Amino acid sequence: MISRNLTLLWRSQSIILNYMAKAMARSIALTAVALLVGFFGLVMLNMAGFYWLRDIWGPPGAAIGMAFIDFAIAAILLWAASRAADPQALEPAREVRDMAMAAVEADIDLMVEEVNQLRAEVLSIRDDVKGVVQNPSSLITPQMVMSGVSMAMRMMNKK
């Protein structure tokens, strides 16, 4: 029973970790590609925007305007990267893991109780053996004496 629960716990935990690793790798890959494409595109966009805005706002205003546009694009890309993983997808695996953990804990509690009972029985046997060794006459009970007397009388009657 405990091995089945431990196997279930191991499998559910590995599903959770595997999903989280894949989600993290996907998020990192998307972020890296977005940053690379964004960098090259941003360079070109900055150059075009700067030349276009330079005639309207002048060189300093064009540079500031392009910087704000760059920050907006970066914020959108970071938001998209943070939304790559769905935390609700792991809920069934977490429930199975929690149930398996509870079952393992119950099995361990049962085993501890059985070990404590076994210990009490061993101590009781030890005390009984110790009592017999210290006082062998304690083995003789009235029923044993009566059985012995009746057997002896039957044997005497047969002779």
mmCIF file of C-alpha atoms in Angstrom:
data_model
loop_
_atom_site.group_PDB
_atom_site.id
_atom_site.type_symbol
_atom_site.label_atom_id
_atom_site.label_comp_id
_atom_site.label_asym_id
_atom_site.label_seq_id
_atom_site.Cartn_x
_atom_site.Cartn_y
_atom_site.Cartn_z
ATOM 1 C CA MET A 1 0.000 0.000 0.000
ATOM 2 C CA ILE A 2 2.745 2.449 0.929
ATOM 3 C CA SER A 3 4.774 1.603 -2.186
ATOM 4 C CA ARG A 4 1.756 2.367 -4.389
ATOM 5 C CA ASN A 5 1.269 5.693 -2.648
ATOM 6 C CA LEU A 6 4.957 6.542 -2.905
ATOM 7 C CA THR A 7 4.906 5.688 -6.622
ATOM 8 C CA LEU A 8 1.837 7.865 -7.102
ATOM 9 C CA LEU A 9 3.490 10.680 -5.182
ATOM 10 C CA TRP A 10 6.681 10.354 -7.263
ATOM 11 C CA ARG A 11 4.804 10.362 -10.570
ATOM 12 C CA SER A 12 2.592 13.330 -9.721
ATOM 13 C CA GLN A 13 5.575 15.334 -8.494
ATOM 14 C CA SER A 14 7.537 14.514 -11.653
ATOM 15 C CA ILE A 15 4.567 15.600 -13.808
ATOM 16 C CA ILE A 16 4.451 18.921 -11.970
ATOM 17 C CA LEU A 17 8.195 19.506 -12.266
ATOM 18 C CA ASN A 18 8.264 18.425 -15.917
ATOM 19 C CA TYR A 19 5.440 20.819 -16.788
ATOM 20 C CA MET A 20 7.072 23.655 -14.884
ATOM 21 C CA ALA A 21 10.426 23.045 -16.610
ATOM 22 C CA LYS A 22 8.790 23.007 -20.048
ATOM 23 C CA ALA A 23 6.825 26.163 -19.267
ATOM 24 C CA MET A 24 9.979 27.892 -18.031
ATOM 25 C CA ALA A 25 11.950 26.834 -21.118
ATOM 26 C CA ARG A 26 9.139 28.007 -23.383
ATOM 27 C CA SER A 27 8.961 31.327 -21.564
ATOM 28 C CA ILE A 28 12.725 31.837 -21.752
ATOM 29 C CA ALA A 29 12.813 30.911 -25.439
ATOM 30 C CA LEU A 30 9.942 33.267 -26.255
ATOM 31 C CA THR A 31 11.570 36.034 -24.271
ATOM 32 C CA ALA A 32 14.933 35.539 -25.997
ATOM 33 C CA VAL A 33 13.414 35.484 -29.481
ATOM 34 C CA ALA A 34 11.256 38.481 -28.675
ATOM 35 C CA LEU A 35 14.272 40.384 -27.408
ATOM 36 C CA LEU A 36 16.385 39.515 -30.443
ATOM 37 C CA VAL A 37 13.707 40.354 -33.000
ATOM 38 C CA GLY A 38 12.707 43.356 -31.010
ATOM 39 C CA PHE A 39 16.258 44.612 -30.898
ATOM 40 C CA PHE A 40 16.765 44.494 -34.663
ATOM 41 C CA GLY A 41 13.309 45.809 -35.367
ATOM 42 C CA LEU A 42 13.704 48.501 -32.795
ATOM 43 C CA VAL A 43 16.961 49.672 -34.280
ATOM 44 C CA MET A 44 15.318 50.048 -37.675
ATOM 45 C CA LEU A 45 12.157 51.534 -36.219
ATOM 46 C CA ASN A 46 14.154 53.947 -34.115
ATOM 47 C CA MET A 47 16.107 55.114 -37.109
ATOM 48 C CA ALA A 48 12.984 55.577 -39.238
ATOM 49 C CA GLY A 49 11.028 57.179 -36.424
ATOM 50 C CA PHE A 50 13.867 59.462 -35.505
ATOM 51 C CA TYR A 51 14.249 60.700 -39.103
ATOM 52 C CA TRP A 52 10.501 61.192 -39.376
ATOM 53 C CA LEU A 53 10.099 62.952 -36.001
ATOM 54 C CA ARG A 54 13.277 64.995 -36.418
ATOM 55 C CA ASP A 55 11.533 67.175 -38.969
ATOM 56 C CA ILE A 56 8.520 67.697 -36.655
ATOM 57 C CA TRP A 57 9.976 67.892 -33.101
ATOM 58 C CA GLY A 58 13.633 68.425 -33.720
ATOM 59 C CA PRO A 59 16.456 66.003 -32.818
ATOM 60 C CA PRO A 60 15.961 65.962 -28.984
ATOM 61 C CA GLY A 61 12.171 65.572 -29.176
ATOM 62 C CA ALA A 62 12.487 62.802 -31.751
ATOM 63 C CA ALA A 63 14.926 60.878 -29.522
ATOM 64 C CA ILE A 64 12.615 61.196 -26.483
ATOM 65 C CA GLY A 65 9.554 60.158 -28.498
ATOM 66 C CA MET A 66 11.306 57.086 -29.828
ATOM 67 C CA ALA A 67 12.489 56.151 -26.308
ATOM 68 C CA PHE A 68 8.884 56.169 -25.014
ATOM 69 C CA ILE A 69 7.781 53.987 -27.917
ATOM 70 C CA ASP A 70 10.662 51.574 -27.135
ATOM 71 C CA PHE A 71 9.596 51.334 -23.479
ATOM 72 C CA ALA A 72 5.994 50.599 -24.483
ATOM 73 C CA ILE A 73 7.086 47.808 -26.824
ATOM 74 C CA ALA A 74 9.356 46.314 -24.127
ATOM 75 C CA ALA A 75 6.497 46.354 -21.589
ATOM 76 C CA ILE A 76 4.168 44.566 -24.017
ATOM 77 C CA LEU A 77 6.788 41.878 -24.740
ATOM 78 C CA LEU A 78 7.493 41.280 -21.039
ATOM 79 C CA TRP A 79 3.774 41.012 -20.322
ATOM 80 C CA ALA A 80 3.375 38.428 -23.112
ATOM 81 C CA ALA A 81 6.318 36.402 -21.755
ATOM 82 C CA SER A 82 4.848 36.348 -18.248
ATOM 83 C CA ARG A 83 1.538 34.974 -19.584
ATOM 84 C CA ALA A 84 3.147 31.928 -21.274
ATOM 85 C CA ALA A 85 2.421 29.457 -18.413
ATOM 86 C CA ASP A 86 -1.066 28.503 -17.211
ATOM 87 C CA PRO A 87 -0.948 27.778 -13.452
ATOM 88 C CA GLN A 88 -4.363 26.053 -13.536
ATOM 89 C CA ALA A 89 -2.993 23.287 -15.773
ATOM 90 C CA LEU A 90 -1.110 21.821 -12.800
ATOM 91 C CA GLU A 91 -4.087 21.692 -10.432
ATOM 92 C CA PRO A 92 -5.056 18.021 -11.101
ATOM 93 C CA ALA A 93 -1.454 16.859 -10.643
ATOM 94 C CA ARG A 94 -1.187 18.835 -7.403
ATOM 95 C CA GLU A 95 -4.408 17.255 -6.115
ATOM 96 C CA VAL A 96 -3.102 13.753 -6.882
ATOM 97 C CA ARG A 97 0.205 14.609 -5.203
ATOM 98 C CA ASP A 98 -1.572 15.895 -2.096
ATOM 99 C CA MET A 99 -3.811 12.809 -1.925
ATOM 100 C CA ALA A 100 -0.805 10.509 -2.304
ATOM 101 C CA MET A 101 1.065 12.431 0.390
ATOM 102 C CA ALA A 102 -1.907 12.119 2.760
ATOM 103 C CA ALA A 103 -2.128 8.376 2.049
ATOM 104 C CA VAL A 104 1.610 7.931 2.672
ATOM 105 C CA GLU A 105 1.316 9.821 5.953
ATOM 106 C CA ALA A 106 -1.638 7.621 6.993
ATOM 107 C CA ASP A 107 0.325 4.477 6.098
ATOM 108 C CA ILE A 108 3.314 5.691 8.098
ATOM 109 C CA ASP A 109 1.084 6.456 11.093
ATOM 110 C CA LEU A 110 -0.382 2.937 10.845
ATOM 111 C CA MET A 111 3.103 1.417 10.652
ATOM 112 C CA VAL A 112 4.228 3.408 13.692
ATOM 113 C CA GLU A 113 1.187 2.171 15.608
ATOM 114 C CA GLU A 114 1.918 -1.449 14.610
ATOM 115 C CA VAL A 115 5.568 -1.095 15.638
ATOM 116 C CA ASN A 116 4.498 0.329 19.006
ATOM 117 C CA GLN A 117 2.094 -2.610 19.514
ATOM 118 C CA LEU A 118 4.831 -5.065 18.573
ATOM 119 C CA ARG A 119 7.191 -3.359 21.010
ATOM 120 C CA ALA A 120 4.603 -3.638 23.787
ATOM 121 C CA GLU A 121 4.125 -7.353 23.026
ATOM 122 C CA VAL A 122 7.880 -7.996 23.037
ATOM 123 C CA LEU A 123 8.226 -6.169 26.355
ATOM 124 C CA SER A 124 5.351 -8.227 27.778
ATOM 125 C CA ILE A 125 6.988 -11.481 26.632
ATOM 126 C CA ARG A 126 10.293 -10.311 28.098
ATOM 127 C CA ASP A 127 8.622 -9.609 31.439
ATOM 128 C CA ASP A 128 6.888 -13.026 31.389
ATOM 129 C CA VAL A 129 10.156 -14.847 30.630
ATOM 130 C CA LYS A 130 11.942 -12.803 33.262
ATOM 131 C CA GLY A 131 9.250 -13.714 35.802
ATOM 132 C CA VAL A 132 9.508 -17.430 34.997
ATOM 133 C CA VAL A 133 13.299 -17.383 35.245
ATOM 134 C CA GLN A 134 13.216 -15.571 38.573
ATOM 135 C CA ASN A 135 10.332 -17.624 40.035
ATOM 136 C CA PRO A 136 9.783 -20.975 38.264
ATOM 137 C CA SER A 137 7.130 -22.034 40.769
ATOM 138 C CA SER A 138 4.874 -19.326 39.374
ATOM 139 C CA LEU A 139 4.178 -21.678 36.457
ATOM 140 C CA ILE A 140 2.351 -24.071 38.742
ATOM 141 C CA THR A 141 -1.307 -23.118 38.909
ATOM 142 C CA PRO A 142 -4.134 -24.783 40.847
ATOM 143 C CA GLN A 143 -5.536 -26.252 37.630
ATOM 144 C CA MET A 144 -2.175 -27.865 36.853
ATOM 145 C CA VAL A 145 -1.985 -29.341 40.347
ATOM 146 C CA MET A 146 -5.543 -30.688 40.085
ATOM 147 C CA SER A 147 -4.846 -32.172 36.643
ATOM 148 C CA GLY A 148 -1.708 -33.834 37.935
ATOM 149 C CA VAL A 149 -3.483 -35.243 41.003
ATOM 150 C CA SER A 150 -6.403 -36.584 38.954
ATOM 151 C CA MET A 151 -4.016 -38.198 36.464
ATOM 152 C CA ALA A 152 -2.041 -39.793 39.280
ATOM 153 C CA MET A 153 -5.249 -41.135 40.851
ATOM 154 C CA ARG A 154 -6.392 -42.627 37.549
ATOM 155 C CA MET A 155 -3.048 -44.332 37.127
ATOM 156 C CA MET A 156 -3.235 -45.736 40.645
ATOM 157 C CA ASN A 157 -6.764 -47.020 40.066
ATOM 158 C CA LYS A 158 -5.676 -48.869 36.927
ATOM 159 C CA LYS A 159 -3.017 -50.832 38.821
#
